[in-house]
Tab-separated table of N, CA and C in Angstrom:
chain	number	residue	atom	x	y	z
A	1	MET	N	85.897	102.735	125.132
A	1	MET	CA	87.009	102.164	124.397
A	1	MET	C	87.885	101.357	124.993
A	2	MET	N	88.570	100.418	124.251
A	2	MET	CA	88.604	99.638	124.245
A	2	MET	C	89.724	99.621	125.948
A	3	GLY	N	90.397	99.079	126.747
A	3	GLY	CA	91.195	99.633	127.899
A	3	GLY	C	90.928	100.396	129.066
A	4	SER	N	88.948	100.620	129.100
A	4	SER	CA	88.151	101.352	129.546
A	4	SER	C	88.030	100.855	131.252
A	5	GLY	N	87.746	99.313	131.070
A	5	GLY	CA	87.509	98.976	132.400
A	5	GLY	C	86.200	97.745	132.429
A	6	LYS	N	85.824	98.122	131.038
A	6	LYS	CA	83.611	97.748	130.628
A	6	LYS	C	83.966	96.277	131.097
A	7	SER	N	84.036	95.411	130.885
A	7	SER	CA	84.099	93.787	131.545
A	7	SER	C	84.762	94.092	132.964
A	8	SER	N	85.354	94.742	133.587
A	8	SER	CA	85.714	94.438	134.718
A	8	SER	C	84.622	95.648	136.186
A	9	ILE	N	84.496	96.764	134.902
A	9	ILE	CA	83.306	97.053	135.349
A	9	ILE	C	81.871	96.524	135.953
A	10	GLY	N	81.404	96.375	134.815
A	10	GLY	CA	80.626	95.934	133.948
A	10	GLY	C	79.776	94.372	134.692
A	11	ASN	N	80.783	93.633	135.560
A	11	ASN	CA	81.211	91.902	136.336
A	11	ASN	C	80.837	92.949	137.624
A	12	LEU	N	80.954	93.625	137.618
A	12	LEU	CA	80.895	94.134	139.117
A	12	LEU	C	79.895	94.912	139.254
A	13	VAL	N	79.211	95.651	138.541
A	13	VAL	CA	77.428	95.967	138.164
A	13	VAL	C	76.086	94.878	138.713
A	14	SER	N	76.778	94.448	137.682
A	14	SER	CA	75.949	92.667	137.353
A	14	SER	C	75.802	92.186	139.043
A	15	LYS	N	76.876	92.063	139.548
A	15	LYS	CA	76.786	90.968	141.289
A	15	LYS	C	76.078	92.509	141.912
A	16	LYS	N	76.192	93.988	141.839
A	16	LYS	CA	75.648	94.594	142.331
A	16	LYS	C	74.559	94.545	143.133
A	17	LEU	N	73.682	94.310	141.274
A	17	LEU	CA	72.358	94.849	141.393
A	17	LEU	C	71.971	92.652	140.766
A	18	ASP	N	72.578	91.965	140.697
A	18	ASP	CA	72.110	90.293	140.309
A	18	ASP	C	70.859	89.894	138.923
A	19	ILE	N	72.349	90.746	138.744
A	19	ILE	CA	71.729	91.022	136.830
A	19	ILE	C	72.215	90.134	135.480
A	20	PRO	N	72.339	88.859	135.012
A	20	PRO	CA	73.328	88.662	133.932
A	20	PRO	C	74.181	89.347	133.486
A	21	PHE	N	75.247	88.850	133.409
A	21	PHE	CA	76.533	90.247	132.718
A	21	PHE	C	76.970	88.976	130.939
A	22	ILE	N	77.374	89.407	130.445
A	22	ILE	CA	77.111	89.962	129.200
A	22	ILE	C	78.516	90.530	128.786
A	23	ASP	N	79.889	89.831	128.287
A	23	ASP	CA	80.952	89.823	127.664
A	23	ASP	C	81.113	89.600	126.433
A	24	ILE	N	80.114	90.954	125.174
A	24	ILE	CA	80.683	90.806	123.683
A	24	ILE	C	81.380	90.622	123.132
A	25	ASP	N	83.372	90.812	122.881
A	25	ASP	CA	84.160	89.723	123.142
A	25	ASP	C	83.762	88.636	123.656
A	26	SER	N	83.849	88.048	124.327
A	26	SER	CA	83.204	86.550	125.098
A	26	SER	C	82.882	86.059	124.311
A	27	LEU	N	81.782	86.510	123.733
A	27	LEU	CA	80.742	85.358	123.411
A	27	LEU	C	81.220	85.501	122.363
A	28	ILE	N	81.653	86.635	121.104
A	28	ILE	CA	82.473	86.521	119.952
A	28	ILE	C	83.568	84.897	119.776
A	29	GLU	N	84.480	85.263	120.910
A	29	GLU	CA	85.112	84.864	120.949
A	29	GLU	C	84.936	82.961	121.527
A	30	GLU	N	83.618	82.801	121.658
A	30	GLU	CA	83.097	81.347	122.174
A	30	GLU	C	82.167	80.977	120.438
A	31	TYR	N	82.386	81.457	119.829
A	31	TYR	CA	80.917	81.858	118.327
A	31	TYR	C	81.954	81.165	117.750
A	32	THR	N	83.351	81.814	117.737
A	32	THR	CA	84.333	80.705	116.701
A	32	THR	C	85.719	80.284	117.177
A	33	GLY	N	85.237	80.281	118.513
A	33	GLY	CA	86.811	79.309	119.094
A	33	GLY	C	87.732	80.353	118.811
A	34	ILE	N	88.271	80.689	118.880
A	34	ILE	CA	89.200	81.880	118.267
A	34	ILE	C	88.871	83.042	119.612
A	35	SER	N	90.759	82.794	120.032
A	35	SER	CA	91.068	84.770	120.309
A	35	SER	C	90.562	85.713	119.554
A	36	ILE	N	89.856	86.896	119.739
A	36	ILE	CA	89.575	87.934	119.130
A	36	ILE	C	91.744	88.534	118.176
A	37	LYS	N	91.750	88.548	118.710
A	37	LYS	CA	93.538	89.004	117.881
A	37	LYS	C	93.777	87.300	117.335
A	38	GLU	N	93.236	85.701	117.032
A	38	GLU	CA	93.796	85.166	115.967
A	38	GLU	C	93.010	85.290	114.670
A	39	ILE	N	90.956	86.607	115.459
A	39	ILE	CA	90.166	86.827	114.487
A	39	ILE	C	90.952	87.073	113.249
A	40	PHE	N	91.015	88.470	113.929
A	40	PHE	CA	91.842	89.849	113.374
A	40	PHE	C	92.944	89.248	112.653
A	41	GLU	N	93.581	88.234	112.640
A	41	GLU	CA	94.939	87.705	112.183
A	41	GLU	C	94.981	86.910	111.092
A	42	ASN	N	93.380	86.732	111.523
A	42	ASN	CA	93.229	85.530	110.078
A	42	ASN	C	91.955	85.568	109.506
A	43	ASN	N	91.633	86.504	109.069
A	43	ASN	CA	90.519	86.760	108.236
A	43	ASN	C	89.700	88.676	108.262
A	44	GLY	N	90.578	89.370	108.983
A	44	GLY	CA	90.842	89.937	109.735
A	44	GLY	C	88.750	91.564	110.019
A	45	GLU	N	89.177	92.656	109.801
A	45	GLU	CA	89.228	93.986	111.069
A	45	GLU	C	87.670	93.299	110.506
A	46	ASP	N	86.918	93.334	108.743
A	46	ASP	CA	86.197	93.377	108.714
A	46	ASP	C	84.851	91.343	109.077
A	47	TYR	N	85.528	91.000	108.658
A	47	TYR	CA	84.831	89.862	108.883
A	47	TYR	C	84.869	90.138	111.063
A	48	PHE	N	85.738	90.434	111.723
A	48	PHE	CA	85.059	90.113	112.776
A	48	PHE	C	84.412	91.270	112.969
A	49	ARG	N	84.087	92.294	112.607
A	49	ARG	CA	83.433	93.361	112.485
A	49	ARG	C	81.201	93.196	112.376
A	50	ASN	N	81.618	92.547	111.280
A	50	ASN	CA	79.907	91.250	110.637
A	50	ASN	C	80.129	89.869	111.889
A	51	ILE	N	80.326	89.584	112.888
A	51	ILE	CA	80.392	88.655	113.769
A	51	ILE	C	79.567	89.574	114.569
A	52	GLU	N	80.516	90.586	115.124
A	52	GLU	CA	80.581	91.566	116.726
A	52	GLU	C	78.795	92.447	115.918
A	53	GLU	N	78.588	92.691	115.377
A	53	GLU	CA	77.848	93.355	114.895
A	53	GLU	C	76.247	91.721	115.343
A	54	LYS	N	76.277	91.191	115.300
A	54	LYS	CA	74.856	89.543	114.722
A	54	LYS	C	75.660	89.276	116.409
A	55	ILE	N	76.403	89.362	117.296
A	55	ILE	CA	76.548	88.619	118.170
A	55	ILE	C	75.837	89.719	118.926
A	56	THR	N	75.854	91.164	118.991
A	56	THR	CA	75.589	92.206	119.260
A	56	THR	C	74.063	92.483	119.703
A	57	LEU	N	73.961	92.796	118.423
A	57	LEU	CA	72.247	92.471	117.992
A	57	LEU	C	71.442	91.876	118.560
A	58	LYS	N	71.609	90.374	118.328
A	58	LYS	CA	71.444	89.075	119.272
A	58	LYS	C	70.915	90.050	120.526
A	59	SER	N	71.904	89.788	121.551
A	59	SER	CA	72.477	89.936	123.000
A	59	SER	C	71.427	90.938	123.793
A	60	LEU	N	71.332	92.326	123.368
A	60	LEU	CA	70.639	93.427	123.076
A	60	LEU	C	69.328	93.198	123.025
A	61	LYS	N	68.257	91.493	122.293
A	61	LYS	CA	67.189	91.801	122.366
A	61	LYS	C	66.452	91.061	123.467
A	62	SER	N	66.988	90.924	125.120
A	62	SER	CA	67.157	90.724	125.503
A	62	SER	C	67.780	91.817	126.626
A	63	LYS	N	66.101	91.583	127.848
A	63	LYS	CA	66.509	93.654	128.383
A	63	LYS	C	67.079	93.869	129.474
A	64	LYS	N	66.433	92.526	129.693
A	64	LYS	CA	67.318	92.230	131.568
A	64	LYS	C	68.275	92.546	130.761
A	65	ASN	N	69.611	92.213	131.168
A	65	ASN	CA	71.481	92.491	130.952
A	65	ASN	C	72.551	93.525	131.707
A	66	ILE	N	72.967	93.223	131.466
A	66	ILE	CA	74.807	94.439	131.393
A	66	ILE	C	75.209	94.036	130.578
A	67	ILE	N	75.633	94.605	129.872
A	67	ILE	CA	76.662	93.955	128.422
A	67	ILE	C	77.449	95.226	128.542
A	68	ALA	N	78.594	94.450	128.008
A	68	ALA	CA	79.970	95.268	128.220
A	68	ALA	C	79.965	95.021	126.538
A	69	LEU	N	80.230	96.456	125.583
A	69	LEU	CA	80.787	95.976	124.564
A	69	LEU	C	82.653	95.460	123.397
A	70	GLY	N	82.221	95.498	123.630
A	70	GLY	CA	83.484	95.371	122.591
A	70	GLY	C	84.136	97.621	122.001
A	71	GLY	N	84.974	97.446	122.598
A	71	GLY	CA	85.561	98.698	122.305
A	71	GLY	C	84.820	99.165	121.021
A	72	GLY	N	84.530	99.080	119.423
A	72	GLY	CA	84.113	99.306	118.413
A	72	GLY	C	83.079	99.543	118.089
A	73	GLY	N	82.197	97.987	120.101
A	73	GLY	CA	80.964	98.127	119.138
A	73	GLY	C	79.428	99.442	118.912
A	74	PHE	N	80.013	100.701	119.772
A	74	PHE	CA	79.422	101.484	119.177
A	74	PHE	C	79.712	102.169	118.740
A	75	ILE	N	80.952	102.273	117.768
A	75	ILE	CA	80.775	102.671	116.116
A	75	ILE	C	79.591	102.188	115.502
A	76	ASN	N	79.933	100.908	115.245
A	76	ASN	CA	78.852	100.567	114.400
A	76	ASN	C	77.405	101.180	114.778
A	77	ASN	N	76.476	101.847	113.418
A	77	ASN	CA	75.236	102.812	113.422
A	77	ASN	C	73.964	101.190	113.906
A	78	LYS	N	74.082	100.127	114.085
A	78	LYS	CA	72.685	99.672	113.396
A	78	LYS	C	72.749	99.313	115.991
A	79	ILE	N	74.109	98.561	115.899
A	79	ILE	CA	73.785	98.947	117.464
A	79	ILE	C	73.793	100.041	118.182
A	80	ARG	N	74.804	101.260	117.734
A	80	ARG	CA	74.414	102.490	118.610
A	80	ARG	C	72.089	103.023	118.632
A	81	LYS	N	72.135	102.886	117.250
A	81	LYS	CA	70.980	102.932	117.114
A	81	LYS	C	69.552	102.127	118.026
A	82	ASP	N	70.198	100.444	118.044
A	82	ASP	CA	69.439	100.370	119.284
A	82	ASP	C	69.298	99.977	120.905
A	83	ILE	N	71.138	100.282	120.902
A	83	ILE	CA	71.614	101.088	122.298
A	83	ILE	C	70.070	101.934	122.644
A	84	LEU	N	70.695	103.094	121.661
A	84	LEU	CA	70.109	104.571	122.055
A	84	LEU	C	68.462	104.461	121.950
A	85	SER	N	68.184	103.753	121.121
A	85	SER	CA	66.202	103.918	121.690
A	85	SER	C	65.740	103.022	123.045
A	86	ASN	N	66.579	101.677	123.331
A	86	ASN	CA	66.041	100.600	123.950
A	86	ASN	C	66.755	100.433	125.794
A	87	HIS	N	67.958	101.062	125.356
A	87	HIS	CA	68.275	100.779	126.799
A	87	HIS	C	69.038	102.268	127.228
A	88	LEU	N	69.437	101.515	128.476
A	88	LEU	CA	71.052	102.871	128.838
A	88	LEU	C	72.359	102.262	129.043
A	89	SER	N	72.569	102.784	128.117
A	89	SER	CA	74.133	103.765	127.237
A	89	SER	C	75.305	104.739	128.676
A	90	PHE	N	76.331	103.666	128.778
A	90	PHE	CA	77.390	104.367	129.748
A	90	PHE	C	78.264	104.639	128.399
A	91	TRP	N	79.138	105.821	128.685
A	91	TRP	CA	80.705	105.605	128.564
A	91	TRP	C	81.004	105.449	129.503
A	92	LEU	N	82.447	104.703	129.927
A	92	LEU	CA	83.844	105.007	130.378
A	92	LEU	C	84.393	105.682	130.703
A	93	ASP	N	84.992	107.101	130.751
A	93	ASP	CA	85.679	108.132	129.875
A	93	ASP	C	86.440	108.001	130.763
A	94	TRP	N	87.808	107.561	130.360
A	94	TRP	CA	89.716	107.827	130.525
A	94	TRP	C	90.103	109.445	129.449
A	95	ASP	N	91.270	109.761	130.339
A	95	ASP	CA	92.176	110.532	129.958
A	95	ASP	C	93.198	109.921	128.686
A	96	GLU	N	93.047	110.908	127.707
A	96	GLU	CA	93.661	109.130	126.319
A	96	GLU	C	95.412	108.516	126.816
A	97	SER	N	95.605	109.776	128.503
A	97	SER	CA	97.364	109.111	128.721
A	97	SER	C	96.995	108.056	129.059
A	98	ILE	N	95.693	107.832	130.104
A	98	ILE	CA	95.604	106.001	131.022
A	98	ILE	C	94.920	105.377	129.955
A	99	LEU	N	94.337	105.757	128.882
A	99	LEU	CA	93.357	105.016	128.584
A	99	LEU	C	95.370	103.807	126.780
A	100	LEU	N	96.438	105.347	126.436
A	100	LEU	CA	97.354	104.859	125.682
A	100	LEU	C	98.010	103.827	126.960
A	101	LYS	N	98.246	104.048	128.124
A	101	LYS	CA	99.243	103.566	128.973
A	101	LYS	C	98.313	101.956	128.957
A	102	ARG	N	97.180	101.305	128.910
A	102	ARG	CA	96.516	100.504	129.680
A	102	ARG	C	96.226	99.408	128.259
A	103	ILE	N	96.590	100.098	127.036
A	103	ILE	CA	97.007	99.568	125.754
A	103	ILE	C	96.727	99.013	125.449
A	104	ARG	N	98.672	99.704	125.442
A	104	ARG	CA	99.787	99.020	125.513
A	104	ARG	C	100.372	98.503	126.677
A	105	ASN	N	99.582	97.651	128.028
A	105	ASN	CA	100.169	96.853	128.432
A	105	ASN	C	99.547	96.459	127.971
A	106	CYS	N	98.374	95.763	126.603
A	106	CYS	CA	97.985	94.550	126.653
A	106	CYS	C	98.227	94.145	125.852
A	107	LYS	N	98.933	93.049	124.523
A	107	LYS	CA	99.285	92.337	123.164
A	107	LYS	C	97.371	91.451	123.168
A	108	LYS	N	96.658	92.093	123.681
A	108	LYS	CA	95.312	91.035	123.826
A	108	LYS	C	94.849	91.276	122.989
A	109	ARG	N	95.112	93.106	122.393
A	109	ARG	CA	93.901	94.274	121.514
A	109	ARG	C	94.788	93.325	120.238
A	110	PRO	N	94.091	93.884	119.133
A	110	PRO	CA	94.754	93.259	117.549
A	110	PRO	C	94.698	94.756	117.495
A	111	LEU	N	93.694	95.777	116.966
A	111	LEU	CA	93.943	97.517	117.054
A	111	LEU	C	95.212	97.810	116.938
A	112	ALA	N	95.376	97.507	118.539
A	112	ALA	CA	97.305	98.539	119.786
A	112	ALA	C	98.458	98.126	119.121
A	113	PHE	N	97.707	96.317	118.809
A	113	PHE	CA	99.170	95.681	118.948
A	113	PHE	C	100.412	96.194	118.539
A	114	LYS	N	100.154	96.369	116.775
A	114	LYS	CA	101.217	96.949	115.789
A	114	LYS	C	100.790	98.599	115.743
A	115	SER	N	100.171	99.343	116.314
A	115	SER	CA	100.016	100.762	116.446
A	115	SER	C	100.700	101.277	117.233
A	116	THR	N	101.103	101.896	116.934
A	116	THR	CA	101.769	103.500	117.585
A	116	THR	C	101.770	104.255	118.770
A	117	ASP	N	101.749	105.013	119.065
A	117	ASP	CA	100.555	105.918	120.282
A	117	ASP	C	100.394	106.780	119.433
A	118	LYS	N	100.724	107.147	117.703
A	118	LYS	CA	99.903	108.032	117.778
A	118	LYS	C	98.380	107.111	116.594
A	119	GLU	N	99.097	106.311	116.069
A	119	GLU	CA	97.958	105.590	115.474
A	119	GLU	C	96.703	106.087	116.539
A	120	ILE	N	97.421	104.825	118.082
A	120	ILE	CA	95.852	105.013	118.917
A	120	ILE	C	95.547	105.974	119.162
A	121	LYS	N	96.185	107.115	120.141
A	121	LYS	CA	95.368	108.870	119.950
A	121	LYS	C	94.450	109.392	118.418
A	122	ALA	N	94.541	107.922	117.857
A	122	ALA	CA	94.267	108.581	116.697
A	122	ALA	C	92.797	108.084	116.619
A	123	ILE	N	93.015	106.634	116.709
A	123	ILE	CA	91.615	105.659	117.054
A	123	ILE	C	90.698	106.576	118.534
A	124	ILE	N	91.720	106.876	119.538
A	124	ILE	CA	90.940	106.870	120.329
A	124	ILE	C	89.806	108.513	120.346
A	125	LYS	N	90.536	109.114	119.649
A	125	LYS	CA	90.352	110.768	119.320
A	125	LYS	C	88.806	110.454	118.700
A	126	LYS	N	88.726	109.483	117.208
A	126	LYS	CA	88.162	109.361	116.915
A	126	LYS	C	86.769	108.951	117.103
A	127	ARG	N	86.917	108.082	118.100
A	127	ARG	CA	86.140	106.853	118.756
A	127	ARG	C	85.327	107.912	119.597
A	128	THR	N	85.510	109.272	120.818
A	128	THR	CA	85.754	109.530	121.641
A	128	THR	C	83.964	110.684	120.864
A	129	LYS	N	84.515	110.725	119.881
A	129	LYS	CA	82.705	111.805	119.431
A	129	LYS	C	81.741	110.338	118.696
A	130	ILE	N	81.803	109.095	119.267
A	130	ILE	CA	81.058	108.565	118.077
A	130	ILE	C	79.974	108.703	120.427
A	131	TYR	N	81.785	107.899	121.187
A	131	TYR	CA	80.793	107.799	122.345
A	131	TYR	C	80.549	108.644	123.176
A	132	SER	N	81.156	109.913	122.646
A	132	SER	CA	79.940	110.983	123.604
A	132	SER	C	78.914	110.968	123.088
A	133	GLN	N	78.015	110.108	122.075
A	133	GLN	CA	76.556	109.746	122.139
A	133	GLN	C	76.056	108.931	123.568
A	134	ALA	N	76.685	108.877	124.328
A	134	ALA	CA	76.356	107.654	125.186
A	134	ALA	C	74.812	108.807	125.790
A	135	GLN	N	74.079	107.645	126.807
A	135	GLN	CA	73.660	108.272	127.320
A	135	GLN	C	73.483	109.451	129.249
A	136	PHE	N	75.411	108.517	128.961
A	136	PHE	CA	75.431	108.750	130.865
A	136	PHE	C	76.446	108.592	130.514
A	137	LYS	N	77.700	109.903	131.203
A	137	LYS	CA	79.588	109.817	130.829
A	137	LYS	C	79.711	109.934	131.936
A	138	ILE	N	80.650	109.036	132.444
A	138	ILE	CA	81.795	109.014	134.039
A	138	ILE	C	82.621	109.042	133.711
A	139	ASN	N	83.354	109.950	134.309
A	139	ASN	CA	84.714	110.375	134.349
A	139	ASN	C	85.238	109.901	135.042
A	140	CYS	N	86.426	109.235	134.758
A	140	CYS	CA	86.363	107.351	136.030
A	140	CYS	C	88.137	108.376	135.961
A	141	ASN	N	88.837	109.326	135.576
A	141	ASN	CA	90.240	109.082	135.653
A	141	ASN	C	90.610	109.436	137.529
A	142	LYS	N	89.803	109.387	138.355
A	142	LYS	CA	89.975	109.914	139.387
A	142	LYS	C	89.418	108.819	140.406
A	143	LEU	N	88.708	107.503	139.574
A	143	LEU	CA	87.680	107.145	140.914
A	143	LEU	C	88.619	105.269	140.509
A	144	THR	N	87.821	104.991	141.784
A	144	THR	CA	88.146	103.483	142.243
A	144	THR	C	87.205	102.851	141.478
A	145	LYS	N	86.411	101.005	141.410
A	145	LYS	CA	86.705	100.661	139.975
A	145	LYS	C	84.685	99.875	140.737
A	146	ILE	N	84.957	100.053	142.437
A	146	ILE	CA	84.589	100.270	143.429
A	146	ILE	C	82.908	101.582	143.289
A	147	GLU	N	83.842	102.947	143.052
A	147	GLU	CA	83.639	104.066	143.163
A	147	GLU	C	83.119	104.755	141.014
A	148	ILE	N	83.018	104.382	140.321
A	148	ILE	CA	82.570	103.645	139.059
A	148	ILE	C	81.052	103.370	138.656
A	149	GLN	N	81.715	101.256	140.409
A	149	GLN	CA	79.828	101.506	139.729
A	149	GLN	C	78.938	101.568	140.603
A	150	LYS	N	79.488	102.112	141.604
A	150	LYS	CA	78.824	103.198	142.414
A	150	LYS	C	77.528	104.309	142.016
A	151	LYS	N	78.944	103.996	140.672
A	151	LYS	CA	77.463	106.160	140.054
A	151	LYS	C	77.107	105.534	139.242
A	152	ILE	N	77.233	104.215	138.617
A	152	ILE	CA	76.528	103.045	137.296
A	152	ILE	C	75.221	102.718	138.701
A	153	ILE	N	75.662	102.303	139.176
A	153	ILE	CA	73.696	102.053	139.869
A	153	ILE	C	73.639	103.062	139.976
A	154	GLU	N	73.960	103.745	141.201
A	154	GLU	CA	72.798	105.001	141.109
A	154	GLU	C	72.750	105.936	139.833
A	155	ILE	N	73.184	106.088	138.844
A	155	ILE	CA	71.884	105.979	137.659
A	155	ILE	C	70.912	105.297	137.167
A	156	TYR	N	71.577	103.817	137.084
A	156	TYR	CA	70.495	102.614	136.279
A	156	TYR	C	69.086	102.907	137.622
A	157	GLU	N	69.183	102.895	138.882
A	157	GLU	CA	67.671	103.238	139.768
A	157	GLU	C	67.285	104.258	139.363
A	158	LEU	N	67.950	105.440	139.663
A	158	LEU	CA	66.984	106.733	138.990
A	158	LEU	C	66.194	106.598	137.057
A	159	ASN	N	66.423	105.719	136.669
A	159	ASN	CA	66.268	105.227	135.855
A	159	ASN	C	65.364	104.351	135.408
């Protein structure tokens, strides 16, 4: 989910394991030359999702990377099927109240920028059903970034 810490945790895991880190949102911004917020404003969500799918599926072809998907990446059936068939997947699960606070405090999230709390809660609820398909769920509510990193590495090393 947006605001869950995918990029910061992914970067920490990457450094600890010495495995390259890929942030899909950053790749999309590099590819388009504009921010994700601008993509949504200028071209719409469908345009963004098409680019996201193309870049994510290409990135998933490399087997030895830590990848932070965008918040909507795992919602895409093609992306989700590829991940569940060929990769390890982790869901950084947070209470709705924590996510809402994090999302509200960030002005660069296009889906949340003009949304009400009720609308954001609906997105969280809808996406949670799909995120629950990830192979591993990390309940992050009472954990520090380092504790989350350690849990992911423990699971990774066992698999």
